[in-house]
Coordinates of N, CA and C in Angstrom, one line a residue:
M1 N 0.8 -1.2 0.0 CA 0.0 0.0 0.0 C 0.9 1.2 0.0
P2 N 0.4 2.3 -0.7 CA 1.2 3.5 -0.7 C 1.2 4.2 0.6
V3 N 2.3 4.9 1.0 CA 2.3 5.6 2.3 C 1.8 7.0 2.1
I4 N 0.9 7.4 2.9 CA 0.3 8.8 2.8 C 1.0 9.6 3.8
K5 N 1.6 10.7 3.3 CA 2.4 11.6 4.2 C 1.6 12.9 4.4
A6 N 1.8 13.6 5.5 CA 1.2 14.9 5.7 C 1.9 15.9 4.8
P7 N 1.2 16.9 4.3 CA 1.9 17.9 3.5 C 3.1 18.5 4.2
T8 N 4.2 18.7 3.5 CA 5.4 19.2 4.1 C 5.3 20.7 4.6
N9 N 4.3 21.4 4.1 CA 4.2 22.8 4.6 C 3.3 22.9 5.8
Q10 N 3.0 21.8 6.5 CA 2.2 21.8 7.6 C 2.9 21.3 8.9
K11 N 2.7 22.1 10.0 CA 3.3 21.7 11.3 C 2.3 22.1 12.3
R12 N 1.8 21.2 13.1 CA 0.7 21.5 14.1 C 1.4 21.9 15.4
H13 N 0.8 23.0 16.0 CA 1.3 23.5 17.2 C 0.1 23.5 18.2
T14 N 0.4 23.1 19.4 CA -0.6 23.2 20.5 C -0.1 23.9 21.7
N15 N -1.0 24.3 22.6 CA -0.6 25.1 23.8 C 0.3 26.3 23.5
V16 N -0.2 27.1 22.5 CA 0.6 28.2 22.1 C -0.2 29.5 22.3
A17 N 0.5 30.6 22.3 CA -0.1 31.9 22.1 C 0.1 32.3 20.7
V18 N -1.0 32.7 20.1 CA -1.0 33.1 18.6 C -1.1 34.6 18.5
V19 N -0.1 35.2 17.7 CA -0.2 36.6 17.4 C -0.5 36.7 15.9
K20 N -1.6 37.5 15.7 CA -2.1 37.6 14.3 C -2.0 39.0 13.8
L21 N -1.7 39.1 12.5 CA -1.7 40.4 11.8 C -2.3 40.2 10.4
K22 N -3.3 41.1 10.1 CA -3.9 41.1 8.8 C -3.4 42.3 8.0
T23 N -2.8 42.0 6.9 CA -2.3 43.1 6.0 C -2.3 42.7 4.6
H24 N -2.5 43.7 3.7 CA -2.5 43.4 2.2 C -3.5 42.3 1.9
G25 N -4.6 42.2 2.6 CA -5.6 41.2 2.4 C -5.3 39.8 2.8
K26 N -4.2 39.6 3.5 CA -3.7 38.3 4.0 C -3.6 38.3 5.5
R27 N -3.8 37.1 6.1 CA -3.6 36.9 7.5 C -2.3 36.2 7.8
F28 N -1.5 36.7 8.7 CA -0.2 36.1 9.1 C -0.2 35.8 10.6
E29 N 0.3 34.7 11.0 CA 0.3 34.3 12.4 C 1.7 33.8 12.8
L30 N 1.9 34.0 14.1 CA 3.1 33.5 14.8 C 2.7 32.5 15.9
A31 N 3.4 31.5 16.1 CA 3.2 30.5 17.2 C 4.2 30.9 18.3
C32 N 3.7 31.4 19.4 CA 4.6 31.9 20.5 C 4.4 31.1 21.8
Y33 N 5.4 31.3 22.6 CA 5.2 30.7 24.0 C 4.3 31.6 24.8
K34 N 3.5 31.0 25.6 CA 2.6 31.8 26.4 C 3.4 32.6 27.4
N35 N 3.0 33.8 27.7 CA 3.6 34.7 28.7 C 4.9 35.4 28.2
K36 N 5.3 35.0 27.0 CA 6.5 35.6 26.4 C 6.3 36.8 25.5
V37 N 5.1 36.9 24.9 CA 4.8 38.0 24.0 C 4.9 39.3 24.7
Q38 N 4.3 39.4 25.9 CA 4.3 40.7 26.6 C 5.7 41.0 27.1
S39 N 6.4 40.0 27.5 CA 7.8 40.2 27.9 C 8.7 40.8 26.8
W40 N 8.4 40.3 25.6 CA 9.1 40.9 24.4 C 8.7 42.3 24.1
R41 N 7.4 42.6 24.3 CA 6.9 43.9 24.0 C 7.3 45.0 25.0
D42 N 7.5 44.6 26.3 CA 8.0 45.5 27.3 C 9.5 45.6 27.4
G43 N 10.2 44.7 26.6 CA 11.6 44.8 26.6 C 12.3 43.9 27.6
T44 N 11.6 43.2 28.4 CA 12.3 42.3 29.4 C 12.8 41.1 28.8
E45 N 12.3 40.6 27.7 CA 12.8 39.5 26.9 C 13.4 40.0 25.6
K46 N 14.6 39.8 25.4 CA 15.3 40.4 24.2 C 15.7 39.3 23.1
D47 N 15.5 38.0 23.5 CA 15.9 36.9 22.6 C 14.6 36.4 21.9
I48 N 14.4 36.7 20.7 CA 13.2 36.3 20.0 C 13.0 34.8 19.9
G49 N 14.2 34.1 20.0 CA 14.1 32.7 20.1 C 13.4 32.1 21.3
E50 N 13.4 32.9 22.4 CA 12.6 32.5 23.6 C 11.2 32.8 23.5
V51 N 10.8 33.6 22.4 CA 9.4 34.0 22.2 C 8.6 33.1 21.3
L52 N 9.3 32.7 20.2 CA 8.7 32.0 19.1 C 8.9 30.5 19.3
Q53 N 7.8 29.8 19.1 CA 7.8 28.3 19.1 C 8.3 27.8 17.8
S54 N 8.1 28.6 16.7 CA 8.6 28.3 15.4 C 9.1 29.5 14.8
D55 N 10.2 29.4 14.0 CA 10.7 30.6 13.3 C 10.1 30.8 12.0
R56 N 9.0 30.1 11.7 CA 8.3 30.2 10.4 C 7.1 31.1 10.6
I57 N 6.6 31.7 9.5 CA 5.4 32.5 9.6 C 4.2 31.7 9.1
F58 N 3.1 31.7 9.7 CA 1.9 30.9 9.4 C 0.8 31.7 8.8
T59 N -0.1 31.0 8.1 CA -1.4 31.6 7.7 C -2.4 31.1 8.7
N60 N -2.1 29.9 9.3 CA -3.0 29.4 10.3 C -2.2 28.4 11.2
V61 N -1.9 28.9 12.4 CA -1.1 28.1 13.4 C -1.8 26.8 13.7
G62 N -3.2 26.9 14.0 CA -3.9 25.8 14.4 C -3.9 24.6 13.4
K63 N -3.9 24.9 12.1 CA -3.8 23.9 11.1 C -2.4 23.6 10.6
G64 N -1.4 24.4 11.1 CA 0.0 24.2 10.8 C 0.3 24.6 9.4
E65 N -0.4 25.6 8.9 CA -0.2 26.1 7.5 C 0.8 27.3 7.4
F66 N 1.8 27.1 6.6 CA 2.8 28.2 6.5 C 2.4 29.2 5.4
A67 N 2.9 30.4 5.6 CA 2.7 31.5 4.6 C 3.7 31.2 3.5
N68 N 3.3 31.5 2.2 CA 4.3 31.4 1.2 C 5.1 32.6 1.0
T69 N 6.3 32.4 0.4 CA 7.3 33.5 0.3 C 6.8 34.7 -0.5
K70 N 6.0 34.4 -1.5 CA 5.5 35.5 -2.4 C 4.6 36.4 -1.6
D71 N 3.7 35.8 -0.8 CA 2.8 36.7 0.0 C 3.5 37.5 1.0
L72 N 4.6 36.9 1.6 CA 5.3 37.5 2.7 C 6.1 38.7 2.1
E73 N 6.7 38.5 0.9 CA 7.4 39.6 0.3 C 6.5 40.8 -0.1
K74 N 5.3 40.4 -0.6 CA 4.4 41.4 -1.0 C 3.9 42.2 0.1
A75 N 3.6 41.6 1.3 CA 3.0 42.2 2.4 C 4.1 43.0 3.2
F76 N 5.3 42.5 3.3 CA 6.3 43.1 4.2 C 7.5 43.6 3.5
G77 N 7.6 43.4 2.2 CA 8.8 43.9 1.5 C 10.1 43.2 1.7
T78 N 10.0 42.0 2.3 CA 11.2 41.2 2.6 C 10.8 39.7 2.7
K79 N 11.8 38.9 2.5 CA 11.5 37.4 2.7 C 12.1 36.9 4.0
N80 N 12.8 37.9 4.7 CA 13.5 37.5 6.0 C 12.4 37.3 7.0
E81 N 12.2 36.0 7.4 CA 11.1 35.7 8.3 C 11.3 36.2 9.7
K82 N 12.6 36.4 10.1 CA 12.9 36.9 11.5 C 12.5 38.4 11.5
D83 N 12.8 39.1 10.5 CA 12.4 40.5 10.4 C 10.9 40.7 10.4
I84 N 10.2 39.8 9.6 CA 8.8 39.8 9.5 C 8.1 39.4 10.9
A85 N 8.7 38.4 11.6 CA 8.2 38.0 12.9 C 8.3 39.2 13.9
M86 N 9.3 40.0 13.8 CA 9.4 41.1 14.7 C 8.4 42.2 14.4
K87 N 8.0 42.4 13.2 CA 7.0 43.3 12.8 C 5.6 42.8 13.3
I88 N 5.4 41.5 13.1 CA 4.1 40.9 13.6 C 4.0 41.0 15.1
L89 N 5.1 40.7 15.8 CA 5.1 40.8 17.3 C 4.8 42.2 17.7
A90 N 5.3 43.2 17.0 CA 5.1 44.6 17.4 C 3.7 45.1 17.1
K91 N 3.1 44.7 16.0 CA 1.8 45.2 15.6 C 0.6 44.3 15.7
G92 N 0.9 43.0 15.8 CA -0.2 42.0 15.8 C -1.0 41.9 17.0
D93 N -2.1 41.3 16.9 CA -3.0 41.1 18.1 C -2.8 39.7 18.7
L94 N -2.6 39.7 20.0 CA -2.3 38.5 20.7 C -3.7 37.8 21.1
Q95 N -3.9 36.6 20.6 CA -5.1 35.9 20.8 C -5.1 35.1 22.1
V96 N -5.9 35.5 23.0 CA -6.0 34.8 24.3 C -7.5 34.6 24.7
S97 N -7.8 33.7 25.6 CA -9.1 33.5 26.0 C -9.5 34.6 26.9
D98 N -10.8 34.8 27.1 CA -11.3 35.9 28.0 C -10.8 35.7 29.4
K99 N -10.7 34.5 29.9 CA -10.2 34.3 31.2 C -8.7 34.7 31.3
E100 N -7.9 34.2 30.3 CA -6.5 34.6 30.3 C -6.3 36.1 30.2
R101 N -7.1 36.7 29.4 CA -7.0 38.2 29.2 C -7.3 38.9 30.5
G102 N -8.4 38.4 31.2 CA -8.7 39.0 32.5 C -7.6 38.9 33.5
V103 N -7.0 37.7 33.6 CA -5.9 37.5 34.5 C -4.7 38.4 34.2
A104 N -4.4 38.5 32.9 CA -3.2 39.3 32.4 C -3.5 40.8 32.7
N105 N -4.7 41.2 32.4 CA -5.0 42.6 32.7 C -4.9 43.0 34.1
E106 N -5.4 42.1 35.0 CA -5.3 42.4 36.4 C -3.8 42.4 36.9
A107 N -3.0 41.6 36.3 CA -1.6 41.5 36.7 C -0.9 42.8 36.2
L108 N -1.3 43.3 35.0 CA -0.7 44.5 34.5 C -1.1 45.7 35.3
L109 N -2.4 45.7 35.6 CA -3.0 46.8 36.5 C -2.2 46.9 37.8
S110 N -2.0 45.8 38.4 CA -1.2 45.7 39.7 C 0.2 46.2 39.5
E111 N 0.8 45.8 38.4 CA 2.2 46.2 38.2 C 2.3 47.7 38.0
I112 N 1.4 48.3 37.2 CA 1.3 49.7 37.0 C 1.1 50.5 38.3
A113 N 0.2 50.0 39.1 CA 0.0 50.6 40.4 C 1.2 50.6 41.3
E114 N 2.0 49.5 41.3 CA 3.2 49.4 42.0 C 4.2 50.4 41.5
K115 N 4.3 50.5 40.2 CA 5.3 51.5 39.6 C 4.9 52.9 40.0
V116 N 3.6 53.2 40.0 CA 3.1 54.6 40.4 C 3.5 54.8 41.8
S117 N 3.3 53.8 42.7 CA 3.6 54.0 44.1 C 5.1 54.2 44.3
E118 N 6.0 53.6 43.5 CA 7.4 53.7 43.6 C 7.8 55.1 43.1
M119 N 7.1 55.6 42.1 CA 7.6 56.8 41.4 C 7.0 58.1 41.9
S120 N 6.0 58.0 42.8 CA 5.2 59.2 43.2 C 5.1 59.4 44.7
V121 N 4.6 60.6 45.0 CA 4.5 60.9 46.4 C 3.2 61.8 46.6
N122 N 2.6 61.7 47.8 CA 1.6 62.7 48.2 C 2.3 64.0 48.6
P123 N 2.1 65.0 47.8 CA 2.9 66.3 48.2 C 2.5 66.9 49.5
Q124 N 1.3 66.5 50.0 CA 0.9 67.1 51.3 C 1.6 66.4 52.5
T125 N 2.0 65.1 52.3 CA 2.6 64.4 53.4 C 4.1 63.9 53.1
E126 N 4.5 64.1 51.8 CA 5.8 63.6 51.3 C 5.9 62.1 51.5
R127 N 4.8 61.4 51.6 CA 4.9 59.9 51.7 C 4.3 59.3 50.5
K128 N 4.7 58.1 50.2 CA 4.2 57.4 49.1 C 2.8 56.8 49.4
Y129 N 2.0 56.5 48.3 CA 0.8 55.9 48.5 C 0.9 54.4 48.4
P130 N 0.2 53.6 49.2 CA 0.2 52.1 49.0 C -0.4 51.9 47.6
S131 N 0.1 50.8 47.0 CA -0.3 50.5 45.6 C -1.8 50.2 45.5
T132 N -2.4 49.7 46.7 CA -3.9 49.5 46.7 C -4.7 50.8 46.5
I133 N -4.2 51.9 47.1 CA -4.9 53.2 46.9 C -4.7 53.6 45.5
I134 N -3.6 53.5 44.9 CA -3.3 53.9 43.5 C -4.3 53.1 42.6
Q135 N -4.3 51.8 42.8 CA -5.1 50.9 41.9 C -6.6 51.3 42.0
K136 N -7.1 51.7 43.2 CA -8.5 52.1 43.4 C -8.7 53.4 42.6
A137 N -7.7 54.3 42.7 CA -7.8 55.6 42.0 C -7.8 55.5 40.5
M138 N -7.0 54.5 40.1 CA -7.0 54.2 38.6 C -8.4 53.8 38.1
K139 N -9.0 53.0 38.9 CA -10.3 52.5 38.5 C -11.5 53.5 38.7
E140 N -11.4 54.2 39.8 CA -12.6 55.0 40.2 C -12.4 56.5 39.9
T141 N -11.2 57.0 39.9 CA -11.0 58.4 39.7 C -10.7 58.8 38.2
I142 N -9.9 58.0 37.5 CA -9.6 58.3 36.1 C -10.1 57.2 35.2
H143 N -10.7 56.1 35.7 CA -11.2 55.0 34.9 C -10.2 54.6 33.8
Y144 N -9.0 54.3 34.3 CA -7.9 54.1 33.4 C -8.1 52.9 32.4
S145 N -7.7 53.2 31.2 CA -7.9 52.2 30.1 C -6.5 51.6 29.9
L146 N -6.3 50.3 30.2 CA -5.0 49.6 30.0 C -4.6 49.6 28.5
Q147 N -3.3 49.8 28.3 CA -2.7 49.7 27.0 C -1.8 48.5 27.0
T148 N -2.3 47.4 26.5 CA -1.6 46.1 26.6 C -0.3 46.0 25.9
K149 N -0.1 46.9 24.9 CA 1.2 46.9 24.2 C 2.2 47.9 24.7
K150 N 1.9 48.5 25.9 CA 2.8 49.4 26.5 C 3.3 48.8 27.8
N151 N 4.5 49.1 28.2 CA 5.0 48.5 29.5 C 4.5 49.3 30.7
A152 N 4.6 48.7 31.9 CA 4.1 49.3 33.1 C 4.6 50.6 33.4
K153 N 6.0 50.8 33.2 CA 6.6 52.1 33.6 C 6.0 53.2 32.7
V154 N 5.9 53.0 31.4 CA 5.3 54.1 30.5 C 3.9 54.4 31.0
Q155 N 3.1 53.4 31.3 CA 1.8 53.6 31.7 C 1.7 54.3 33.1
A156 N 2.6 54.0 34.0 CA 2.6 54.6 35.3 C 2.8 56.1 35.2
I157 N 3.7 56.5 34.3 CA 3.9 58.0 34.1 C 2.6 58.6 33.6
D158 N 1.9 57.9 32.7 CA 0.7 58.5 32.2 C -0.4 58.5 33.3
V159 N -0.4 57.5 34.1 CA -1.4 57.5 35.2 C -1.2 58.7 36.2
I160 N 0.1 59.0 36.5 CA 0.4 60.1 37.4 C -0.1 61.4 36.7
K161 N 0.1 61.6 35.4 CA -0.4 62.8 34.7 C -1.9 62.9 34.8
Q162 N -2.6 61.7 34.6 CA -4.1 61.7 34.6 C -4.6 62.0 36.0
L163 N -4.0 61.5 37.0 CA -4.4 61.7 38.3 C -4.3 63.2 38.7
K164 N -3.1 63.8 38.4 CA -2.9 65.2 38.6 C -4.0 66.0 38.0
A165 N -4.3 65.7 36.7 CA -5.3 66.4 36.0 C -6.7 66.4 36.6
K166 N -6.9 65.3 37.5 CA -8.2 65.2 38.2 C -8.1 65.7 39.6
D167 N -7.0 66.5 39.9 CA -6.7 67.1 41.2 C -6.5 66.1 42.3
F168 N -6.1 64.9 41.9 CA -5.7 63.9 42.9 C -4.3 64.4 43.4
P169 N -4.1 64.5 44.8 CA -2.8 65.0 45.3 C -1.7 64.0 45.1
I170 N -0.9 64.2 44.0 CA 0.2 63.3 43.6 C 1.2 64.0 42.8
D171 N 2.4 63.8 43.1 CA 3.6 64.3 42.3 C 4.6 63.3 42.1
R172 N 5.4 63.4 41.0 CA 6.5 62.5 40.8 C 7.5 62.7 41.9
C173 N 8.1 61.6 42.4 CA 9.2 61.8 43.4 C 10.3 62.6 42.9
K174 N 10.9 63.3 43.8 CA 12.1 64.1 43.4 C 13.4 63.4 43.7
S175 N 14.4 63.8 43.0 CA 15.7 63.2 43.2 C 16.6 64.3 43.9
Q176 N 17.5 63.8 44.8 CA 18.4 64.7 45.5 C 19.8 64.6 44.8
V177 N 20.3 65.7 44.4 CA 21.6 65.8 43.7 C 22.5 66.8 44.4
K178 N 23.8 66.6 44.2 CA 24.8 67.6 44.6 C 25.5 68.1 43.4
A179 N 25.5 69.4 43.1 CA 26.2 70.0 42.0 C 27.5 70.8 42.5
N180 N 28.6 70.6 41.8 CA 29.8 71.2 42.1 C 30.2 72.0 40.9
I181 N 30.2 73.4 41.1 CA 30.3 74.3 40.0 C 31.5 75.3 40.3
P182 N 32.5 75.4 39.4 CA 33.5 76.4 39.6 C 32.9 77.8 39.7
S183 N 33.4 78.6 40.7 CA 32.8 79.9 40.9 C 32.8 80.8 39.7
E184 N 33.7 80.6 38.7 CA 33.7 81.4 37.5 C 32.5 81.2 36.7
F185 N 31.7 80.1 36.9 CA 30.5 79.9 36.2 C 29.3 80.2 37.1
S186 N 29.2 81.4 37.6 CA 28.2 81.8 38.5 C 26.8 81.8 37.8
G187 N 26.9 82.2 36.5 CA 25.6 82.2 35.7 C 25.0 80.8 35.5
V188 N 25.9 79.8 35.4 CA 25.4 78.4 35.3 C 24.8 78.0 36.7
A189 N 25.5 78.4 37.8 CA 24.9 78.1 39.1 C 23.5 78.6 39.3
E190 N 23.3 79.8 38.7 CA 22.0 80.5 38.8 C 21.0 79.7 38.0
K191 N 21.4 79.1 36.9 CA 20.4 78.3 36.1 C 20.0 77.1 36.9
I192 N 21.0 76.5 37.6 CA 20.7 75.3 38.3 C 19.8 75.6 39.5
R193 N 20.0 76.7 40.1 CA 19.1 77.1 41.2 C 17.7 77.2 40.8
K194 N 17.5 77.8 39.5 CA 16.1 78.0 39.0 C 15.5 76.6 38.6
L195 N 16.3 75.6 38.3 CA 15.8 74.3 37.9 C 15.3 73.6 39.2
A196 N 16.0 73.9 40.3 CA 15.7 73.1 41.5 C 14.3 73.4 42.1
S197 N 13.6 72.3 42.5 CA 12.4 72.5 43.2 C 12.6 72.9 44.7
K198 N 13.8 72.6 45.2 CA 14.1 72.9 46.6 C 15.7 73.0 46.7
I199 N 16.2 74.0 47.4 CA 17.6 74.1 47.7 C 17.8 73.7 49.1
I200 N 18.4 72.5 49.3 CA 18.6 72.0 50.7 C 19.8 72.7 51.3
D201 N 20.8 72.9 50.6 CA 22.0 73.6 51.1 C 22.8 74.2 50.0
E202 N 23.5 75.3 50.3 CA 24.4 75.9 49.4 C 25.6 76.6 50.1
K203 N 26.8 76.3 49.6 CA 28.0 76.9 50.2 C 29.1 77.1 49.1
E204 N 30.1 77.9 49.4 CA 31.2 78.1 48.6 C 32.5 77.6 49.3
A205 N 33.3 76.8 48.5 CA 34.5 76.3 49.1 C 35.5 76.1 48.0
D206 N 36.8 76.6 48.2 CA 37.8 76.3 47.2 C 37.5 76.8 45.8
D207 N 36.9 78.0 45.7 CA 36.5 78.5 44.4 C 35.4 77.7 43.7
H208 N 34.6 77.0 44.5 CA 33.5 76.2 43.9 C 32.2 76.5 44.6
I209 N 31.1 76.5 43.8 CA 29.8 76.7 44.4 C 29.2 75.2 44.5
L210 N 28.8 74.9 45.8 CA 28.3 73.6 46.0 C 26.8 73.7 46.3
L211 N 26.0 73.0 45.5 CA 24.6 73.1 45.6 C 24.0 71.7 45.9
N212 N 23.3 71.6 47.0 CA 22.6 70.3 47.4 C 21.1 70.6 47.2
I213 N 20.5 70.0 46.1 CA 19.2 70.4 45.7 C 18.3 69.2 45.4
M214 N 17.0 69.5 45.3 CA 16.0 68.5 44.8 C 15.5 68.9 43.4
I215 N 15.4 67.9 42.6 CA 15.0 68.1 41.2 C 14.1 67.0 40.8
M216 N 13.4 67.1 39.6 CA 12.6 66.1 39.1 C 13.6 65.1 38.4
P217 N 13.3 63.8 38.4 CA 14.3 62.8 37.9 C 14.8 63.1 36.5
H218 N 13.9 63.6 35.6 CA 14.3 63.8 34.2 C 15.3 65.0 34.1
Q219 N 15.4 65.9 35.1 CA 16.2 67.0 35.0 C 17.7 66.7 35.2
L220 N 18.0 65.6 35.7 CA 19.4 65.2 35.9 C 20.1 65.2 34.6
K221 N 19.5 64.7 33.6 CA 20.2 64.7 32.2 C 20.3 66.1 31.7
E222 N 19.3 66.9 32.0 CA 19.4 68.3 31.5 C 20.5 69.1 32.2
I223 N 20.7 68.8 33.5 CA 21.8 69.5 34.2 C 23.2 69.0 33.6
Q224 N 23.3 67.7 33.4 CA 24.5 67.2 32.8 C 24.8 67.8 31.5
Q225 N 23.8 68.0 30.7 CA 24.0 68.6 29.4 C 24.4 70.1 29.5
I226 N 23.9 70.8 30.5 CA 24.3 72.2 30.7 C 25.7 72.3 31.1
F227 N 26.1 71.4 32.0 CA 27.5 71.4 32.4 C 28.5 71.1 31.3
V228 N 28.2 70.1 30.4 CA 29.0 69.8 29.3 C 29.1 71.0 28.3
K229 N 28.0 71.6 28.0 CA 27.9 72.6 27.0 C 28.5 74.0 27.5
E230 N 28.2 74.3 28.8 CA 28.5 75.7 29.3 C 29.8 75.7 30.2
T231 N 30.2 74.6 30.7 CA 31.4 74.6 31.5 C 32.5 73.7 31.0
A232 N 32.3 73.1 29.8 CA 33.3 72.2 29.2 C 33.6 71.0 30.2
G233 N 32.6 70.6 30.9 CA 32.7 69.5 31.8 C 33.4 69.8 33.1
K234 N 33.7 71.1 33.4 CA 34.4 71.5 34.6 C 33.5 71.4 35.9
A235 N 32.2 71.5 35.6 CA 31.2 71.3 36.7 C 30.7 69.9 36.7
S236 N 30.3 69.4 37.8 CA 29.8 68.0 38.0 C 28.6 67.9 38.8
V237 N 27.8 66.8 38.6 CA 26.6 66.6 39.4 C 26.6 65.2 39.9
E238 N 26.3 65.0 41.2 CA 26.2 63.6 41.8 C 24.8 63.3 42.3
L239 N 24.3 62.1 41.9 CA 23.0 61.7 42.3 C 23.1 61.1 43.7
I240 N 22.4 61.7 44.7 CA 22.4 61.3 46.1 C 21.3 60.3 46.3
S241 N 20.1 60.6 45.9 CA 19.0 59.6 46.0 C 18.0 59.8 44.9
L242 N 17.4 58.7 44.5 CA 16.5 58.7 43.4 C 15.1 58.4 44.0
N243 N 14.1 59.0 43.5 CA 12.7 58.8 43.9 C 12.6 58.9 45.4
K244 N 13.1 60.1 46.0 CA 13.1 60.3 47.4 C 11.7 60.5 47.9
Q245 N 11.3 59.7 48.9 CA 10.0 59.7 49.5 C 10.0 59.0 50.9
K246 N 9.0 59.4 51.7 CA 8.9 58.7 52.9 C 8.0 57.5 52.7
S247 N 8.2 56.4 53.4 CA 7.3 55.2 53.2 C 5.9 55.5 53.7
S248 N 4.9 54.8 53.2 CA 3.5 55.0 53.6 C 3.3 54.8 55.1
D249 N 4.1 54.0 55.8 CA 3.9 53.8 57.2 C 4.8 54.5 58.1
E250 N 5.7 55.4 57.5 CA 6.6 56.2 58.3 C 5.9 57.4 59.0
Q251 N 6.2 57.6 60.2 CA 5.6 58.6 61.0 C 6.2 60.0 60.6
L252 N 5.3 61.0 60.4 CA 5.8 62.3 60.2 C 6.4 62.9 61.4
I253 N 7.5 63.7 61.2 CA 8.2 64.3 62.3 C 7.8 65.8 62.4

């Protein structure tokens, strides 16, 4: 009797996460490991080999049907399936069950709330909020809509902005830095004073102006750029503490 073989362009995959992208009238799919797609998208997983169960592009993962080269080149402008897979991972829709989606969304919501708690402070008390309070505010105050393709840190920054817009008492944590500026650059020192949200201490010693100040985290890079451009690197800045805040259970003095 003749031997009947399965078509060579078919390979069945089970227990996979499927990422789908429809473009140029065609549907393309990737067979991925569960829980790895989001890790790839938020940058915590950098090895695409740890994400893909197969390095081939499919038209139907469930049936094991591969996309043909002609369709791939027409849709993506290349035959390189690794490059195509990266595009599908970036833009495609992750197919999950309603239960899996709910669990993943709750986990992401909790992670965002934790990040907000770490990055922010109640300006009235200078203490951080417990993540449970942040999570409640996300749901009830701003009715936050999760962005599943954005990582938790990016969304945490957005949550802080939205909460402030709703008059929720919250500010980004400030960083404490020490700037050492030669006295000949007094104009630069004045610029740094204006950038500071608070001057903790200031003194002059050995022809240098020493500033101990509080700034927003993103301003550290701005100060470094000013020093390079306007003092030729003769001034320096040292980070003393990042995201300075009192813990939620710390007693006020």
